Amino acid sequence: MATATPERITVGNETLKEAREAGKEDLQNSSLVLRHADGSEQVFPAHLQEVLINTLKALAGSGEVSIGKMPDELTTTVAADAIGVSRPTLMKWAQEGKIDSYKVGSHSRFRHDDVLALKKQRVQAQRDAFTELRTLDAELDEMFED
């Protein structure tokens, strides 16, 4: 069985600059279109657009991005890393029912869809909390300006 060597793509400063400029736009309701040499256009499927837009955002932010396929079944360590929490925290959440898990022998495993859903939920909760904090800050500024 042959193993594929991952493709490594290095981007230059000009590409990063262009990514940062494009990243300033609100890309939420945008669609990406591939224009072929003959002038015909092909709209990318929604999931592929999400990958490409998130790649652009990552380049615009840190200048680095890593893309890879996530297996259907994740170990506790991989799942915790993907969510951005410690392994003990993930196991606590599994015991509390915050995320589904199942056993393979004596080892806990997580479905990648469940892990990605929890990660997305946490990101949204962080955004909501930040928005609430900014609103509170603006209200406090108004109170003290009077």
PDB file of N, CA and C in Angstrom, residues 17-120:
ATOM      1  N   LYS A  17      -0.384  39.385   2.440  1.00  0.00           N
ATOM      2  CA  LYS A  17      -0.963  40.729   2.371  1.00  0.00           C
ATOM      3  C   LYS A  17      -2.322  40.677   1.676  1.00  0.00           C
ATOM      4  N   GLU A  18      -2.396  39.953   0.571  1.00  0.00           N
ATOM      5  CA  GLU A  18      -3.656  39.817  -0.160  1.00  0.00           C
ATOM      6  C   GLU A  18      -4.705  39.094   0.689  1.00  0.00           C
ATOM      7  N   ALA A  19      -4.280  38.078   1.436  1.00  0.00           N
ATOM      8  CA  ALA A  19      -5.207  37.350   2.311  1.00  0.00           C
ATOM      9  C   ALA A  19      -5.750  38.266   3.398  1.00  0.00           C
ATOM     10  N   ARG A  20      -4.883  39.111   3.946  1.00  0.00           N
ATOM     11  CA  ARG A  20      -5.330  40.048   4.988  1.00  0.00           C
ATOM     12  C   ARG A  20      -6.316  41.063   4.433  1.00  0.00           C
ATOM     13  N   GLU A  21      -6.067  41.524   3.208  1.00  0.00           N
ATOM     14  CA  GLU A  21      -7.002  42.464   2.572  1.00  0.00           C
ATOM     15  C   GLU A  21      -8.353  41.789   2.333  1.00  0.00           C
ATOM     16  N   ALA A  22      -8.321  40.580   1.797  1.00  0.00           N
ATOM     17  CA  ALA A  22      -9.565  39.848   1.538  1.00  0.00           C
ATOM     18  C   ALA A  22     -10.262  39.490   2.846  1.00  0.00           C
ATOM     19  N   GLY A  23      -9.482  39.221   3.887  1.00  0.00           N
ATOM     20  CA  GLY A  23     -10.033  38.853   5.188  1.00  0.00           C
ATOM     21  C   GLY A  23     -10.747  39.983   5.891  1.00  0.00           C
ATOM     22  N   LYS A  24     -10.532  41.214   5.439  1.00  0.00           N
ATOM     23  CA  LYS A  24     -11.216  42.361   6.040  1.00  0.00           C
ATOM     24  C   LYS A  24     -12.695  42.377   5.674  1.00  0.00           C
ATOM     25  N   GLU A  25     -13.025  41.732   4.572  1.00  0.00           N
ATOM     26  CA  GLU A  25     -14.414  41.687   4.108  1.00  0.00           C
ATOM     27  C   GLU A  25     -15.201  40.676   4.932  1.00  0.00           C
ATOM     28  N   ASP A  26     -16.507  40.919   5.066  1.00  0.00           N
ATOM     29  CA  ASP A  26     -17.391  39.952   5.705  1.00  0.00           C
ATOM     30  C   ASP A  26     -17.726  38.889   4.664  1.00  0.00           C
ATOM     31  N   LEU A  27     -17.184  37.713   4.846  1.00  0.00           N
ATOM     32  CA  LEU A  27     -17.332  36.656   3.847  1.00  0.00           C
ATOM     33  C   LEU A  27     -18.451  35.675   4.180  1.00  0.00           C
ATOM     34  N   GLN A  28     -19.242  35.967   5.221  1.00  0.00           N
ATOM     35  CA  GLN A  28     -20.269  35.042   5.681  1.00  0.00           C
ATOM     36  C   GLN A  28     -21.242  34.640   4.574  1.00  0.00           C
ATOM     37  N   ASN A  29     -21.776  35.581   3.837  1.00  0.00           N
ATOM     38  CA  ASN A  29     -22.775  35.274   2.813  1.00  0.00           C
ATOM     39  C   ASN A  29     -22.194  35.331   1.403  1.00  0.00           C
ATOM     40  N   SER A  30     -20.896  35.157   1.306  1.00  0.00           N
ATOM     41  CA  SER A  30     -20.227  35.174   0.007  1.00  0.00           C
ATOM     42  C   SER A  30     -20.266  33.785  -0.613  1.00  0.00           C
ATOM     43  N   SER A  31     -20.059  33.723  -1.919  1.00  0.00           N
ATOM     44  CA  SER A  31     -19.889  32.425  -2.549  1.00  0.00           C
ATOM     45  C   SER A  31     -18.646  32.491  -3.432  1.00  0.00           C
ATOM     46  N   LEU A  32     -17.934  31.395  -3.453  1.00  0.00           N
ATOM     47  CA  LEU A  32     -16.702  31.314  -4.236  1.00  0.00           C
ATOM     48  C   LEU A  32     -17.002  30.648  -5.573  1.00  0.00           C
ATOM     49  N   VAL A  33     -16.477  31.241  -6.624  1.00  0.00           N
ATOM     50  CA  VAL A  33     -16.733  30.762  -7.976  1.00  0.00           C
ATOM     51  C   VAL A  33     -15.394  30.513  -8.662  1.00  0.00           C
ATOM     52  N   LEU A  34     -15.301  29.390  -9.347  1.00  0.00           N
ATOM     53  CA  LEU A  34     -14.117  29.070 -10.143  1.00  0.00           C
ATOM     54  C   LEU A  34     -14.417  29.446 -11.587  1.00  0.00           C
ATOM     55  N   ARG A  35     -13.628  30.352 -12.137  1.00  0.00           N
ATOM     56  CA  ARG A  35     -13.820  30.769 -13.530  1.00  0.00           C
ATOM     57  C   ARG A  35     -12.816  29.993 -14.378  1.00  0.00           C
ATOM     58  N   HIS A  36     -13.343  29.195 -15.294  1.00  0.00           N
ATOM     59  CA  HIS A  36     -12.508  28.367 -16.162  1.00  0.00           C
ATOM     60  C   HIS A  36     -11.948  29.204 -17.313  1.00  0.00           C
ATOM     61  N   ALA A  37     -10.961  28.656 -17.995  1.00  0.00           N
ATOM     62  CA  ALA A  37     -10.308  29.359 -19.109  1.00  0.00           C
ATOM     63  C   ALA A  37     -11.292  29.711 -20.222  1.00  0.00           C
ATOM     64  N   ASP A  38     -12.327  28.891 -20.401  1.00  0.00           N
ATOM     65  CA  ASP A  38     -13.308  29.168 -21.457  1.00  0.00           C
ATOM     66  C   ASP A  38     -14.367  30.188 -21.032  1.00  0.00           C
ATOM     67  N   GLY A  39     -14.248  30.717 -19.811  1.00  0.00           N
ATOM     68  CA  GLY A  39     -15.188  31.725 -19.322  1.00  0.00           C
ATOM     69  C   GLY A  39     -16.345  31.157 -18.525  1.00  0.00           C
ATOM     70  N   SER A  40     -16.511  29.845 -18.554  1.00  0.00           N
ATOM     71  CA  SER A  40     -17.595  29.245 -17.768  1.00  0.00           C
ATOM     72  C   SER A  40     -17.245  29.309 -16.282  1.00  0.00           C
ATOM     73  N   GLU A  41     -18.276  29.302 -15.461  1.00  0.00           N
ATOM     74  CA  GLU A  41     -18.077  29.416 -14.018  1.00  0.00           C
ATOM     75  C   GLU A  41     -18.666  28.218 -13.304  1.00  0.00           C
ATOM     76  N   GLN A  42     -18.014  27.859 -12.218  1.00  0.00           N
ATOM     77  CA  GLN A  42     -18.467  26.749 -11.391  1.00  0.00           C
ATOM     78  C   GLN A  42     -18.490  27.230  -9.944  1.00  0.00           C
ATOM     79  N   VAL A  43     -19.660  27.176  -9.308  1.00  0.00           N
ATOM     80  CA  VAL A  43     -19.775  27.566  -7.902  1.00  0.00           C
ATOM     81  C   VAL A  43     -19.327  26.383  -7.054  1.00  0.00           C
ATOM     82  N   PHE A  44     -18.466  26.643  -6.075  1.00  0.00           N
ATOM     83  CA  PHE A  44     -18.007  25.583  -5.190  1.00  0.00           C
ATOM     84  C   PHE A  44     -19.133  25.149  -4.257  1.00  0.00           C
ATOM     85  N   PRO A  45     -19.191  23.868  -3.904  1.00  0.00           N
ATOM     86  CA  PRO A  45     -20.177  23.408  -2.922  1.00  0.00           C
ATOM     87  C   PRO A  45     -19.960  24.116  -1.573  1.00  0.00           C
ATOM     88  N   ALA A  46     -21.017  24.211  -0.778  1.00  0.00           N
ATOM     89  CA  ALA A  46     -20.986  24.968   0.480  1.00  0.00           C
ATOM     90  C   ALA A  46     -19.875  24.508   1.421  1.00  0.00           C
ATOM     91  N   HIS A  47     -19.692  23.199   1.581  1.00  0.00           N
ATOM     92  CA  HIS A  47     -18.666  22.705   2.508  1.00  0.00           C
ATOM     93  C   HIS A  47     -17.263  23.076   2.039  1.00  0.00           C
ATOM     94  N   LEU A  48     -17.036  23.013   0.739  1.00  0.00           N
ATOM     95  CA  LEU A  48     -15.730  23.385   0.197  1.00  0.00           C
ATOM     96  C   LEU A  48     -15.504  24.887   0.342  1.00  0.00           C
ATOM     97  N   GLN A  49     -16.553  25.671   0.132  1.00  0.00           N
ATOM     98  CA  GLN A  49     -16.444  27.120   0.330  1.00  0.00           C
ATOM     99  C   GLN A  49     -16.067  27.431   1.773  1.00  0.00           C
ATOM    100  N   GLU A  50     -16.680  26.715   2.715  1.00  0.00           N
ATOM    101  CA  GLU A  50     -16.380  26.933   4.133  1.00  0.00           C
ATOM    102  C   GLU A  50     -14.909  26.649   4.423  1.00  0.00           C
ATOM    103  N   VAL A  51     -14.382  25.567   3.851  1.00  0.00           N
ATOM    104  CA  VAL A  51     -12.967  25.228   4.039  1.00  0.00           C
ATOM    105  C   VAL A  51     -12.077  26.332   3.472  1.00  0.00           C
ATOM    106  N   LEU A  52     -12.371  26.779   2.266  1.00  0.00           N
ATOM    107  CA  LEU A  52     -11.536  27.799   1.622  1.00  0.00           C
ATOM    108  C   LEU A  52     -11.623  29.152   2.341  1.00  0.00           C
ATOM    109  N   ILE A  53     -12.816  29.535   2.775  1.00  0.00           N
ATOM    110  CA  ILE A  53     -12.968  30.809   3.494  1.00  0.00           C
ATOM    111  C   ILE A  53     -12.260  30.743   4.838  1.00  0.00           C
ATOM    112  N   ASN A  54     -12.385  29.613   5.545  1.00  0.00           N
ATOM    113  CA  ASN A  54     -11.680  29.469   6.823  1.00  0.00           C
ATOM    114  C   ASN A  54     -10.171  29.454   6.628  1.00  0.00           C
ATOM    115  N   THR A  55      -9.715  28.888   5.517  1.00  0.00           N
ATOM    116  CA  THR A  55      -8.287  28.913   5.193  1.00  0.00           C
ATOM    117  C   THR A  55      -7.819  30.344   4.979  1.00  0.00           C
ATOM    118  N   LEU A  56      -8.593  31.105   4.239  1.00  0.00           N
ATOM    119  CA  LEU A  56      -8.274  32.511   3.997  1.00  0.00           C
ATOM    120  C   LEU A  56      -8.229  33.291   5.312  1.00  0.00           C
ATOM    121  N   LYS A  57      -9.206  33.059   6.184  1.00  0.00           N
ATOM    122  CA  LYS A  57      -9.240  33.746   7.480  1.00  0.00           C
ATOM    123  C   LYS A  57      -8.017  33.386   8.326  1.00  0.00           C
ATOM    124  N   ALA A  58      -7.633  32.106   8.310  1.00  0.00           N
ATOM    125  CA  ALA A  58      -6.467  31.678   9.082  1.00  0.00           C
ATOM    126  C   ALA A  58      -5.195  32.317   8.541  1.00  0.00           C
ATOM    127  N   LEU A  59      -5.057  32.366   7.227  1.00  0.00           N
ATOM    128  CA  LEU A  59      -3.895  33.031   6.623  1.00  0.00           C
ATOM    129  C   LEU A  59      -3.879  34.508   6.985  1.00  0.00           C
ATOM    130  N   ALA A  60      -5.044  35.140   6.929  1.00  0.00           N
ATOM    131  CA  ALA A  60      -5.133  36.564   7.252  1.00  0.00           C
ATOM    132  C   ALA A  60      -4.800  36.809   8.715  1.00  0.00           C
ATOM    133  N   GLY A  61      -5.150  35.868   9.576  1.00  0.00           N
ATOM    134  CA  GLY A  61      -4.916  36.040  11.009  1.00  0.00           C
ATOM    135  C   GLY A  61      -3.484  35.756  11.408  1.00  0.00           C
ATOM    136  N   SER A  62      -3.131  34.490  11.430  1.00  0.00           N
ATOM    137  CA  SER A  62      -1.813  34.088  11.929  1.00  0.00           C
ATOM    138  C   SER A  62      -0.784  33.912  10.822  1.00  0.00           C
ATOM    139  N   GLY A  63      -1.245  33.832   9.586  1.00  0.00           N
ATOM    140  CA  GLY A  63      -0.321  33.594   8.486  1.00  0.00           C
ATOM    141  C   GLY A  63       0.012  32.127   8.317  1.00  0.00           C
ATOM    142  N   GLU A  64      -0.622  31.278   9.128  1.00  0.00           N
ATOM    143  CA  GLU A  64      -0.356  29.844   9.052  1.00  0.00           C
ATOM    144  C   GLU A  64      -1.669  29.083   9.032  1.00  0.00           C
ATOM    145  N   VAL A  65      -1.672  27.987   8.307  1.00  0.00           N
ATOM    146  CA  VAL A  65      -2.852  27.130   8.266  1.00  0.00           C
ATOM    147  C   VAL A  65      -2.400  25.705   7.980  1.00  0.00           C
ATOM    148  N   SER A  66      -3.084  24.770   8.581  1.00  0.00           N
ATOM    149  CA  SER A  66      -2.823  23.361   8.329  1.00  0.00           C
ATOM    150  C   SER A  66      -4.161  22.714   7.994  1.00  0.00           C
ATOM    151  N   ILE A  67      -4.204  21.997   6.898  1.00  0.00           N
ATOM    152  CA  ILE A  67      -5.440  21.362   6.460  1.00  0.00           C
ATOM    153  C   ILE A  67      -5.195  19.864   6.376  1.00  0.00           C
ATOM    154  N   GLY A  68      -6.100  19.115   6.923  1.00  0.00           N
ATOM    155  CA  GLY A  68      -5.988  17.669   6.855  1.00  0.00           C
ATOM    156  C   GLY A  68      -7.336  17.025   7.083  1.00  0.00           C
ATOM    157  N   LYS A  69      -7.453  15.791   6.701  1.00  0.00           N
ATOM    158  CA  LYS A  69      -8.689  15.055   6.913  1.00  0.00           C
ATOM    159  C   LYS A  69      -8.700  14.525   8.340  1.00  0.00           C
ATOM    160  N   MET A  70      -9.821  14.708   8.999  1.00  0.00           N
ATOM    161  CA  MET A  70      -9.972  14.201  10.350  1.00  0.00           C
ATOM    162  C   MET A  70     -10.638  12.825  10.260  1.00  0.00           C
ATOM    163  N   PRO A  71     -10.092  11.834  10.958  1.00  0.00           N
ATOM    164  CA  PRO A  71     -10.715  10.513  10.905  1.00  0.00           C
ATOM    165  C   PRO A  71     -12.116  10.541  11.529  1.00  0.00           C
ATOM    166  N   ASP A  72     -12.938   9.553  11.180  1.00  0.00           N
ATOM    167  CA  ASP A  72     -14.301   9.488  11.712  1.00  0.00           C
ATOM    168  C   ASP A  72     -14.309   9.231  13.213  1.00  0.00           C
ATOM    169  N   GLU A  73     -13.329   8.506  13.699  1.00  0.00           N
ATOM    170  CA  GLU A  73     -13.234   8.138  15.111  1.00  0.00           C
ATOM    171  C   GLU A  73     -11.988   8.785  15.708  1.00  0.00           C
ATOM    172  N   LEU A  74     -12.175   9.548  16.793  1.00  0.00           N
ATOM    173  CA  LEU A  74     -11.057  10.264  17.402  1.00  0.00           C
ATOM    174  C   LEU A  74     -10.759   9.743  18.797  1.00  0.00           C
ATOM    175  N   THR A  75      -9.482   9.695  19.120  1.00  0.00           N
ATOM    176  CA  THR A  75      -9.081   9.358  20.482  1.00  0.00           C
ATOM    177  C   THR A  75      -9.357  10.555  21.387  1.00  0.00           C
ATOM    178  N   THR A  76      -9.273  10.329  22.683  1.00  0.00           N
ATOM    179  CA  THR A  76      -9.519  11.419  23.629  1.00  0.00           C
ATOM    180  C   THR A  76      -8.514  12.549  23.444  1.00  0.00           C
ATOM    181  N   THR A  77      -7.276  12.213  23.196  1.00  0.00           N
ATOM    182  CA  THR A  77      -6.237  13.233  23.037  1.00  0.00           C
ATOM    183  C   THR A  77      -6.464  14.072  21.785  1.00  0.00           C
ATOM    184  N   VAL A  78      -6.750  13.426  20.673  1.00  0.00           N
ATOM    185  CA  VAL A  78      -6.978  14.144  19.413  1.00  0.00           C
ATOM    186  C   VAL A  78      -8.241  14.992  19.510  1.00  0.00           C
ATOM    187  N   ALA A  79      -9.293  14.441  20.096  1.00  0.00           N
ATOM    188  CA  ALA A  79     -10.550  15.184  20.240  1.00  0.00           C
ATOM    189  C   ALA A  79     -10.354  16.406  21.133  1.00  0.00           C
ATOM    190  N   ALA A  80      -9.647  16.235  22.238  1.00  0.00           N
ATOM    191  CA  ALA A  80      -9.400  17.360  23.149  1.00  0.00           C
ATOM    192  C   ALA A  80      -8.589  18.447  22.451  1.00  0.00           C
ATOM    193  N   ASP A  81      -7.568  18.054  21.698  1.00  0.00           N
ATOM    194  CA  ASP A  81      -6.761  19.034  20.956  1.00  0.00           C
ATOM    195  C   ASP A  81      -7.607  19.782  19.931  1.00  0.00           C
ATOM    196  N   ALA A  82      -8.488  19.063  19.242  1.00  0.00           N
ATOM    197  CA  ALA A  82      -9.328  19.691  18.220  1.00  0.00           C
ATOM    198  C   ALA A  82     -10.279  20.716  18.834  1.00  0.00           C
ATOM    199  N   ILE A  83     -10.790  20.420  20.020  1.00  0.00           N
ATOM    200  CA  ILE A  83     -11.719  21.334  20.691  1.00  0.00           C
ATOM    201  C   ILE A  83     -10.971  22.467  21.387  1.00  0.00           C
ATOM    202  N   GLY A  84      -9.738  22.192  21.779  1.00  0.00           N
ATOM    203  CA  GLY A  84      -8.944  23.214  22.461  1.00  0.00           C
ATOM    204  C   GLY A  84      -9.085  23.161  23.968  1.00  0.00           C
ATOM    205  N   VAL A  85      -9.286  21.957  24.496  1.00  0.00           N
ATOM    206  CA  VAL A  85      -9.389  21.770  25.944  1.00  0.00           C
ATOM    207  C   VAL A  85      -8.451  20.644  26.355  1.00  0.00           C
ATOM    208  N   SER A  86      -8.296  20.478  27.652  1.00  0.00           N
ATOM    209  CA  SER A  86      -7.459  19.383  28.134  1.00  0.00           C
ATOM    210  C   SER A  86      -8.221  18.064  28.024  1.00  0.00           C
ATOM    211  N   ARG A  87      -7.487  16.980  28.011  1.00  0.00           N
ATOM    212  CA  ARG A  87      -8.099  15.657  27.948  1.00  0.00           C
ATOM    213  C   ARG A  87      -8.996  15.411  29.158  1.00  0.00           C
ATOM    214  N   PRO A  88      -8.553  15.746  30.394  1.00  0.00           N
ATOM    215  CA  PRO A  88      -9.444  15.550  31.549  1.00  0.00           C
ATOM    216  C   PRO A  88     -10.751  16.346  31.446  1.00  0.00           C
ATOM    217  N   THR A  89     -10.680  17.560  30.898  1.00  0.00           N
ATOM    218  CA  THR A  89     -11.901  18.352  30.724  1.00  0.00           C
ATOM    219  C   THR A  89     -12.833  17.665  29.739  1.00  0.00           C
ATOM    220  N   LEU A  90     -12.287  17.158  28.644  1.00  0.00           N
ATOM    221  CA  LEU A  90     -13.100  16.449  27.658  1.00  0.00           C
ATOM    222  C   LEU A  90     -13.764  15.229  28.289  1.00  0.00           C
ATOM    223  N   MET A  91     -13.023  14.475  29.083  1.00  0.00           N
ATOM    224  CA  MET A  91     -13.583  13.286  29.725  1.00  0.00           C
ATOM    225  C   MET A  91     -14.681  13.671  30.716  1.00  0.00           C
ATOM    226  N   LYS A  92     -14.501  14.781  31.410  1.00  0.00           N
ATOM    227  CA  LYS A  92     -15.526  15.277  32.337  1.00  0.00           C
ATOM    228  C   LYS A  92     -16.795  15.618  31.560  1.00  0.00           C
ATOM    229  N   TRP A  93     -16.625  16.302  30.422  1.00  0.00           N
ATOM    230  CA  TRP A  93     -17.772  16.662  29.591  1.00  0.00           C
ATOM    231  C   TRP A  93     -18.479  15.414  29.065  1.00  0.00           C
ATOM    232  N   ALA A  94     -17.714  14.387  28.722  1.00  0.00           N
ATOM    233  CA  ALA A  94     -18.314  13.137  28.243  1.00  0.00           C
ATOM    234  C   ALA A  94     -19.140  12.493  29.356  1.00  0.00           C
ATOM    235  N   GLN A  95     -18.620  12.503  30.572  1.00  0.00           N
ATOM    236  CA  GLN A  95     -19.358  11.940  31.710  1.00  0.00           C
ATOM    237  C   GLN A  95     -20.616  12.746  32.009  1.00  0.00           C
ATOM    238  N   GLU A  96     -20.549  14.060  31.792  1.00  0.00           N
ATOM    239  CA  GLU A  96     -21.702  14.932  32.037  1.00  0.00           C
ATOM    240  C   GLU A  96     -22.702  14.902  30.884  1.00  0.00           C
ATOM    241  N   GLY A  97     -22.341  14.278  29.765  1.00  0.00           N
ATOM    242  CA  GLY A  97     -23.231  14.203  28.614  1.00  0.00           C
ATOM    243  C   GLY A  97     -23.164  15.412  27.699  1.00  0.00           C
ATOM    244  N   LYS A  98     -22.163  16.258  27.887  1.00  0.00           N
ATOM    245  CA  LYS A  98     -22.013  17.434  27.027  1.00  0.00           C
ATOM    246  C   LYS A  98     -21.571  17.038  25.619  1.00  0.00           C
ATOM    247  N   ILE A  99     -20.890  15.900  25.517  1.00  0.00           N
ATOM    248  CA  ILE A  99     -20.480  15.341  24.224  1.00  0.00           C
ATOM    249  C   ILE A  99     -20.593  13.825  24.315  1.00  0.00           C
ATOM    250  N   ASP A 100     -21.084  13.220  23.245  1.00  0.00           N
ATOM    251  CA  ASP A 100     -21.232  11.762  23.215  1.00  0.00           C
ATOM    252  C   ASP A 100     -19.876  11.102  23.017  1.00  0.00           C
ATOM    253  N   SER A 101     -19.722   9.958  23.658  1.00  0.00           N
ATOM    254  CA  SER A 101     -18.524   9.146  23.458  1.00  0.00           C
ATOM    255  C   SER A 101     -18.952   7.687  23.473  1.00  0.00           C
ATOM    256  N   TYR A 102     -18.057   6.838  23.041  1.00  0.00           N
ATOM    257  CA  TYR A 102     -18.315   5.404  23.095  1.00  0.00           C
ATOM    258  C   TYR A 102     -16.995   4.709  23.376  1.00  0.00           C
ATOM    259  N   LYS A 103     -17.084   3.455  23.796  1.00  0.00           N
ATOM    260  CA  LYS A 103     -15.897   2.702  24.182  1.00  0.00           C
ATOM    261  C   LYS A 103     -15.468   1.745  23.078  1.00  0.00           C
ATOM    262  N   VAL A 104     -14.164   1.664  22.901  1.00  0.00           N
ATOM    263  CA  VAL A 104     -13.540   0.641  22.077  1.00  0.00           C
ATOM    264  C   VAL A 104     -12.610  -0.079  23.038  1.00  0.00           C
ATOM    265  N   GLY A 105     -13.061  -1.233  23.504  1.00  0.00           N
ATOM    266  CA  GLY A 105     -12.347  -1.887  24.596  1.00  0.00           C
ATOM    267  C   GLY A 105     -12.522  -1.040  25.845  1.00  0.00           C
ATOM    268  N   SER A 106     -11.425  -0.616  26.427  1.00  0.00           N
ATOM    269  CA  SER A 106     -11.504   0.243  27.618  1.00  0.00           C
ATOM    270  C   SER A 106     -11.235   1.711  27.287  1.00  0.00           C
ATOM    271  N   HIS A 107     -11.087   2.018  26.005  1.00  0.00           N
ATOM    272  CA  HIS A 107     -10.736   3.377  25.589  1.00  0.00           C
ATOM    273  C   HIS A 107     -11.946   4.137  25.050  1.00  0.00           C
ATOM    274  N   SER A 108     -12.057   5.391  25.443  1.00  0.00           N
ATOM    275  CA  SER A 108     -13.141   6.245  24.946  1.00  0.00           C
ATOM    276  C   SER A 108     -12.788   6.773  23.566  1.00  0.00           C
ATOM    277  N   ARG A 109     -13.796   6.874  22.731  1.00  0.00           N
ATOM    278  CA  ARG A 109     -13.643   7.432  21.392  1.00  0.00           C
ATOM    279  C   ARG A 109     -14.760   8.442  21.152  1.00  0.00           C
ATOM    280  N   PHE A 110     -14.509   9.352  20.220  1.00  0.00           N
ATOM    281  CA  PHE A 110     -15.464  10.407  19.890  1.00  0.00           C
ATOM    282  C   PHE A 110     -15.646  10.455  18.384  1.00  0.00           C
ATOM    283  N   ARG A 111     -16.884  10.692  17.938  1.00  0.00           N
ATOM    284  CA  ARG A 111     -17.148  10.866  16.512  1.00  0.00           C
ATOM    285  C   ARG A 111     -16.717  12.271  16.109  1.00  0.00           C
ATOM    286  N   HIS A 112     -16.072  12.375  14.962  1.00  0.00           N
ATOM    287  CA  HIS A 112     -15.542  13.682  14.560  1.00  0.00           C
ATOM    288  C   HIS A 112     -16.649  14.709  14.364  1.00  0.00           C
ATOM    289  N   ASP A 113     -17.837  14.287  13.915  1.00  0.00           N
ATOM    290  CA  ASP A 113     -18.950  15.233  13.766  1.00  0.00           C
ATOM    291  C   ASP A 113     -19.345  15.840  15.108  1.00  0.00           C
ATOM    292  N   ASP A 114     -19.339  15.009  16.162  1.00  0.00           N
ATOM    293  CA  ASP A 114     -19.674  15.503  17.506  1.00  0.00           C
ATOM    294  C   ASP A 114     -18.615  16.483  18.004  1.00  0.00           C
ATOM    295  N   VAL A 115     -17.355  16.168  17.725  1.00  0.00           N
ATOM    296  CA  VAL A 115     -16.253  17.038  18.152  1.00  0.00           C
ATOM    297  C   VAL A 115     -16.339  18.385  17.434  1.00  0.00           C
ATOM    298  N   LEU A 116     -16.562  18.352  16.125  1.00  0.00           N
ATOM    299  CA  LEU A 116     -16.658  19.605  15.370  1.00  0.00           C
ATOM    300  C   LEU A 116     -17.878  20.421  15.787  1.00  0.00           C
ATOM    301  N   ALA A 117     -18.988  19.747  16.093  1.00  0.00           N
ATOM    302  CA  ALA A 117     -20.193  20.460  16.542  1.00  0.00           C
ATOM    303  C   ALA A 117     -19.940  21.153  17.876  1.00  0.00           C
ATOM    304  N   LEU A 118     -19.264  20.472  18.797  1.00  0.00           N
ATOM    305  CA  LEU A 118     -18.960  21.085  20.093  1.00  0.00           C
ATOM    306  C   LEU A 118     -17.985  22.244  19.928  1.00  0.00           C
ATOM    307  N   LYS A 119     -17.004  22.070  19.058  1.00  0.00           N
ATOM    308  CA  LYS A 119     -16.050  23.152  18.809  1.00  0.00           C
ATOM    309  C   LYS A 119     -16.772  24.379  18.253  1.00  0.00           C
ATOM    310  N   LYS A 120     -17.668  24.167  17.303  1.00  0.00           N
ATOM    311  CA  LYS A 120     -18.427  25.261  16.704  1.00  0.00           C
ATOM    312  C   LYS A 120     -19.303  25.939  17.760  1.00  0.00           C
TER     313      LYS A 120
END
